[in-house]
Amino acid sequence: MRILVLGGTWFLGRAVAENALNRGWEVTAFNRGRSGVAPAGTRTVHGDRTDARHLAKLAGRGPWDAVIDTSASELAPRDVLAGARALHPVTGRYVYVSTVSAYQGWPDEALTESSALLDAPADADADFGRLPDGWIGPDLHYGRQKAGAERASVEAFGEDRVSILRPGVILGPGEYVGRLPWWLRRAERGGPILAPGEPAKTIQPVDVRDVATFALDQALATTGGAYNVTAPIGRETMGGFLGACLDVTGSDGRLVWTPDDVLKAAAVRQWTELPLWRTGGMPVEHPRWAKHGIDPAKETAILAGLCR
């Protein structure tokens, strides 16, 4: 099996490359060479995805059985479209790593793989959906860009040859956002630890190694589709997560659970000042779903759970 990883040097891209090498696959990594080095045994091609000359050079190194696109977070849909079109003649399948932010209803509605996506054409530029200065309200720019990039991959390869992965929160080795490391450092310091909301609240993080495994399994698939790549609803809780942080750090810290209303009244910024904490209710027709109500039904039918 020959695969091309767009990225391959850090976090998910690196996990994909390492997993593929462990399977005995031949791995090529395409990146700018600015964020680290791909795993030993990987064939590396340096280049810029927004440069047509570099894409042509890359295509000349093929063919591949599949491409795993892990590096499109900063790319406009039209750049994803140009890259996918350049690789189409030399690649069998395209696995695109998107996000649940591409859904119209995120984060306020219960979501399935058939939920409506945000509006964005496949050839949108980087400014599509950008909000004006002074805007007060949700910023959907990132989600629109990713939704447009999904459409770009399908436009280039066709629905049957594209697998789209929509993770929520990815945690694990090499994480650079700082969510899991933040809580681990706080647990390690010990003492009273402000714990947001209530311990039974559902969260749906997924381990980066499991996302990599699923992405590579999709490289072997014979049909296309979109998948919510998250832990099953109700299996993981904030209490379990923070308890695990205390356990692995050997901390004597004490969790002090603080109601959402108290934290909001104190103007604590959700998701950033307290990672993984987000408030709000789900629609009444889904009373069993907590705020993180992302149903991974299709994905769990293929891979039994995605959370170590």
Coordinates of N, CA and C in Angstrom, one line a residue, residues 43-162:
R43 N 9.3 8.9 3.0 CA 9.9 9.7 1.8 C 9.3 11.1 1.9
T44 N 10.1 12.1 2.0 CA 9.6 13.5 2.2 C 9.8 14.3 0.9
V45 N 8.7 15.0 0.5 CA 8.7 16.0 -0.6 C 8.3 17.3 0.0
H46 N 9.2 18.3 -0.1 CA 8.9 19.7 0.4 C 8.3 20.5 -0.7
G47 N 7.3 21.3 -0.3 CA 6.6 22.2 -1.2 C 5.5 22.9 -0.6
D48 N 4.9 23.8 -1.3 CA 3.8 24.7 -0.8 C 2.5 24.3 -1.6
R49 N 1.5 23.9 -0.8 CA 0.2 23.4 -1.5 C -0.5 24.5 -2.3
T50 N -0.1 25.8 -2.1 CA -0.8 26.8 -2.8 C 0.0 27.2 -4.1
D51 N 1.1 26.5 -4.4 CA 1.9 26.7 -5.6 C 1.7 25.6 -6.6
A52 N 1.1 26.0 -7.7 CA 0.8 25.0 -8.8 C 2.0 24.2 -9.2
R53 N 3.2 24.9 -9.3 CA 4.4 24.2 -9.7 C 4.8 23.1 -8.7
H54 N 4.6 23.4 -7.4 CA 5.0 22.4 -6.4 C 4.0 21.2 -6.4
L55 N 2.8 21.5 -6.7 CA 1.8 20.4 -6.8 C 2.1 19.5 -8.0
A56 N 2.5 20.1 -9.1 CA 2.9 19.3 -10.3 C 4.1 18.5 -10.0
K57 N 5.0 19.0 -9.3 CA 6.2 18.3 -8.9 C 5.8 17.1 -8.0
L58 N 4.9 17.3 -7.1 CA 4.5 16.3 -6.2 C 3.8 15.2 -7.0
A59 N 2.9 15.6 -7.9 CA 2.1 14.6 -8.6 C 3.1 13.7 -9.4
G60 N 4.2 14.2 -9.8 CA 5.2 13.5 -10.6 C 5.9 12.4 -9.7
R61 N 5.7 12.4 -8.4 CA 6.3 11.4 -7.5 C 5.4 10.2 -7.3
G62 N 4.1 10.3 -7.8 CA 3.2 9.3 -7.6 C 3.5 8.1 -8.5
P63 N 2.5 7.1 -8.6 CA 1.2 7.2 -8.0 C 1.1 6.7 -6.6
W64 N -0.1 6.9 -6.0 CA -0.4 6.4 -4.6 C -1.7 5.7 -4.6
D65 N -1.9 4.9 -3.7 CA -3.2 4.2 -3.5 C -4.2 5.2 -2.9
A66 N -3.7 6.1 -2.0 CA -4.6 7.0 -1.3 C -3.8 8.2 -0.8
V67 N -4.4 9.3 -0.6 CA -3.8 10.5 0.0 C -4.6 10.8 1.3
I68 N -3.9 11.1 2.4 CA -4.5 11.4 3.6 C -4.2 12.9 3.9
D69 N -5.2 13.7 3.8 CA -5.1 15.2 3.9 C -5.3 15.6 5.4
T70 N -4.2 15.9 6.1 CA -4.2 16.3 7.5 C -3.8 17.7 7.7
S71 N -3.4 18.4 6.6 CA -2.8 19.7 6.8 C -3.5 20.9 6.1
A72 N -4.8 20.7 6.0 CA -5.6 21.8 5.3 C -6.3 22.8 6.2
S73 N -5.9 22.8 7.5 CA -6.6 23.7 8.4 C -6.4 25.2 8.0
E74 N -5.3 25.6 7.4 CA -5.1 27.0 7.1 C -5.3 27.2 5.6
L75 N -5.8 26.3 4.9 CA -6.0 26.4 3.5 C -7.4 26.8 3.1
A76 N -7.6 27.7 2.1 CA -8.9 28.0 1.6 C -9.4 26.8 0.8
P77 N -10.7 26.7 0.6 CA -11.3 25.6 -0.2 C -10.7 25.5 -1.6
R78 N -10.5 26.7 -2.2 CA -10.0 26.7 -3.6 C -8.6 26.1 -3.7
D79 N -7.8 26.2 -2.6 CA -6.4 25.6 -2.6 C -6.5 24.1 -2.4
V80 N -7.5 23.6 -1.6 CA -7.7 22.2 -1.4 C -8.2 21.6 -2.8
L81 N -9.1 22.4 -3.5 CA -9.6 21.9 -4.8 C -8.4 21.8 -5.8
A82 N -7.5 22.8 -5.8 CA -6.4 22.7 -6.8 C -5.5 21.6 -6.5
G83 N -5.2 21.3 -5.2 CA -4.4 20.2 -4.8 C -5.0 18.9 -5.1
A84 N -6.3 18.7 -4.8 CA -7.0 17.5 -5.1 C -7.1 17.2 -6.6
R85 N -7.3 18.2 -7.4 CA -7.3 18.0 -8.8 C -6.0 17.6 -9.4
A86 N -4.9 18.2 -8.8 CA -3.6 17.8 -9.3 C -3.2 16.4 -8.9
L87 N -3.7 15.9 -7.8 CA -3.4 14.5 -7.4 C -4.4 13.5 -7.9
H88 N -5.5 13.9 -8.4 CA -6.5 13.0 -8.9 C -6.0 11.9 -9.9
P89 N -5.2 12.3 -10.9 CA -4.8 11.3 -11.8 C -3.8 10.3 -11.3
V90 N -3.2 10.6 -10.1 CA -2.2 9.6 -9.6 C -2.5 9.1 -8.2
T91 N -3.8 9.2 -7.8 CA -4.2 8.8 -6.5 C -5.5 8.0 -6.6
G92 N -5.7 6.9 -5.9 CA -6.9 6.2 -5.9 C -8.0 6.7 -5.0
R93 N -7.6 7.1 -3.8 CA -8.7 7.6 -2.9 C -8.2 8.9 -2.2
Y94 N -9.1 9.6 -1.6 CA -8.8 10.9 -0.9 C -9.5 10.8 0.5
V95 N -8.7 10.9 1.5 CA -9.2 10.9 2.9 C -9.0 12.3 3.4
Y96 N -10.0 13.1 3.6 CA -9.9 14.5 4.1 C -10.4 14.6 5.5
V97 N -9.5 15.2 6.3 CA -9.8 15.4 7.8 C -10.4 16.8 7.9
S98 N -11.7 16.8 8.2 CA -12.4 18.0 8.4 C -12.7 18.3 9.9
T99 N -13.8 18.7 10.2 CA -14.2 19.1 11.6 C -15.7 19.1 11.8
V100 N -16.1 18.9 13.0 CA -17.6 19.1 13.3 C -18.0 20.5 13.2
S101 N -17.0 21.5 13.2 CA -17.3 22.9 13.0 C -17.9 23.2 11.6
A102 N -17.9 22.2 10.7 CA -18.4 22.4 9.4 C -19.9 22.3 9.4
Y103 N -20.5 21.8 10.5 CA -22.0 21.7 10.5 C -22.7 23.0 10.9
Q104 N -23.8 23.3 10.3 CA -24.6 24.5 10.6 C -25.0 24.5 12.0
G105 N -25.3 23.4 12.6 CA -25.8 23.4 14.0 C -24.8 23.3 15.1
W106 N -23.5 23.2 14.7 CA -22.5 23.2 15.8 C -22.3 24.5 16.4
P107 N -22.2 24.6 17.8 CA -22.2 23.6 18.8 C -23.6 23.5 19.5
D108 N -24.6 24.0 18.9 CA -25.9 24.1 19.7 C -26.9 23.1 19.4
E109 N -26.7 22.2 18.4 CA -27.7 21.2 18.1 C -27.0 19.8 18.1
A110 N -27.9 18.8 18.3 CA -27.5 17.4 18.1 C -27.1 17.1 16.7
L111 N -26.0 16.4 16.5 CA -25.5 16.3 15.1 C -25.3 14.8 14.7
T112 N -25.7 14.5 13.5 CA -25.4 13.2 12.9 C -24.6 13.5 11.6
E113 N -24.1 12.4 10.9 CA -23.4 12.6 9.7 C -24.2 13.2 8.6
S114 N -25.6 13.2 8.7 CA -26.4 13.7 7.7 C -26.9 15.2 8.0
S115 N -26.4 15.7 9.1 CA -26.8 17.1 9.4 C -26.3 18.1 8.4
A116 N -27.0 19.2 8.2 CA -26.6 20.2 7.2 C -25.3 20.8 7.5
L117 N -24.5 21.1 6.4 CA -23.2 21.8 6.5 C -23.4 23.3 6.3
L118 N -22.4 24.0 6.7 CA -22.4 25.5 6.5 C -22.2 25.7 5.0
D119 N -22.6 26.9 4.6 CA -22.6 27.3 3.2 C -21.2 27.7 2.8
A120 N -20.6 27.1 1.8 CA -19.3 27.5 1.2 C -19.1 26.7 0.0
P121 N -18.8 27.4 -1.1 CA -18.5 26.7 -2.4 C -17.1 26.1 -2.4
A122 N -16.9 25.1 -3.3 CA -15.6 24.4 -3.4 C -14.5 25.3 -3.8
D123 N -14.8 26.4 -4.5 CA -13.7 27.3 -4.9 C -13.6 28.6 -4.1
A124 N -14.2 28.6 -2.9 CA -14.1 29.8 -2.0 C -12.7 30.2 -1.7
D125 N -12.5 31.5 -1.6 CA -11.1 31.9 -1.2 C -11.0 32.0 0.3
A126 N -9.9 32.5 0.8 CA -9.7 32.5 2.3 C -10.5 33.5 3.0
D127 N -11.1 34.5 2.3 CA -11.9 35.5 3.0 C -13.4 35.1 3.0
F128 N -13.8 34.1 2.3 CA -15.2 33.7 2.3 C -15.7 33.4 3.7
G129 N -16.7 34.1 4.2 CA -17.3 33.8 5.5 C -16.6 34.6 6.6
R130 N -15.6 35.4 6.2 CA -14.9 36.2 7.3 C -15.8 37.3 7.7
L131 N -15.9 37.5 9.0 CA -16.8 38.5 9.6 C -16.1 39.9 9.7
P132 N -16.9 41.0 9.6 CA -16.3 42.3 9.7 C -15.9 42.6 11.1
D133 N -15.0 43.6 11.2 CA -14.5 44.0 12.5 C -15.6 44.5 13.3
G134 N -15.6 44.2 14.6 CA -16.6 44.7 15.5 C -17.8 43.7 15.6
W135 N -17.8 42.7 14.8 CA -18.9 41.7 14.8 C -19.1 41.1 16.2
I136 N -20.4 41.0 16.6 CA -20.7 40.4 17.9 C -21.6 39.2 17.6
G137 N -21.1 38.0 17.9 CA -21.9 36.8 17.6 C -20.9 35.7 17.2
P138 N -21.5 34.5 16.8 CA -20.7 33.4 16.5 C -19.8 33.7 15.2
D139 N -18.6 33.2 15.3 CA -17.7 33.3 14.1 C -17.6 32.0 13.4
L140 N -18.2 31.9 12.3 CA -18.4 30.6 11.5 C -17.4 30.6 10.4
H141 N -16.4 31.5 10.4 CA -15.5 31.5 9.2 C -14.7 30.2 9.1
Y142 N -14.2 29.7 10.2 CA -13.4 28.4 10.1 C -14.3 27.3 9.6
G143 N -15.5 27.2 10.2 CA -16.4 26.1 9.8 C -16.8 26.2 8.3
R144 N -17.0 27.4 7.8 CA -17.4 27.5 6.4 C -16.2 27.1 5.5
Q145 N -15.0 27.5 5.9 CA -13.8 27.2 5.1 C -13.7 25.6 5.1
K146 N -13.9 25.0 6.2 CA -13.8 23.5 6.2 C -14.9 22.8 5.4
A147 N -16.1 23.4 5.5 CA -17.2 22.8 4.7 C -16.9 23.0 3.2
G148 N -16.4 24.1 2.8 CA -16.0 24.3 1.4 C -14.9 23.4 1.0
A149 N -14.0 23.1 1.9 CA -12.9 22.2 1.5 C -13.4 20.8 1.4
E150 N -14.4 20.4 2.2 CA -15.0 19.1 2.0 C -15.6 19.0 0.6
R151 N -16.3 20.0 0.2 CA -17.0 20.0 -1.2 C -15.9 20.0 -2.2
A152 N -14.7 20.6 -2.0 CA -13.7 20.6 -2.9 C -13.1 19.2 -3.2
S153 N -12.9 18.5 -2.1 CA -12.4 17.1 -2.2 C -13.3 16.2 -3.0
V154 N -14.6 16.4 -2.7 CA -15.6 15.6 -3.4 C -15.7 16.0 -4.9
E155 N -15.6 17.3 -5.2 CA -15.7 17.7 -6.5 C -14.6 17.2 -7.4
A156 N -13.4 17.1 -6.8 CA -12.2 16.6 -7.5 C -12.2 15.1 -7.7
F157 N -12.6 14.3 -6.6 CA -12.5 12.9 -6.7 C -13.8 12.1 -6.9
G158 N -14.9 12.8 -6.6 CA -16.2 12.1 -6.6 C -16.5 11.4 -5.3
E159 N -17.8 11.3 -5.0 CA -18.2 10.8 -3.7 C -17.7 9.4 -3.3
D160 N -17.6 8.5 -4.3 CA -17.2 7.2 -4.0 C -15.8 7.0 -3.7
R161 N -15.0 8.0 -4.0 CA -13.5 7.9 -3.7 C -13.1 8.8 -2.6
V162 N -14.0 9.4 -1.9 CA -13.6 10.4 -0.8 C -14.2 9.9 0.5

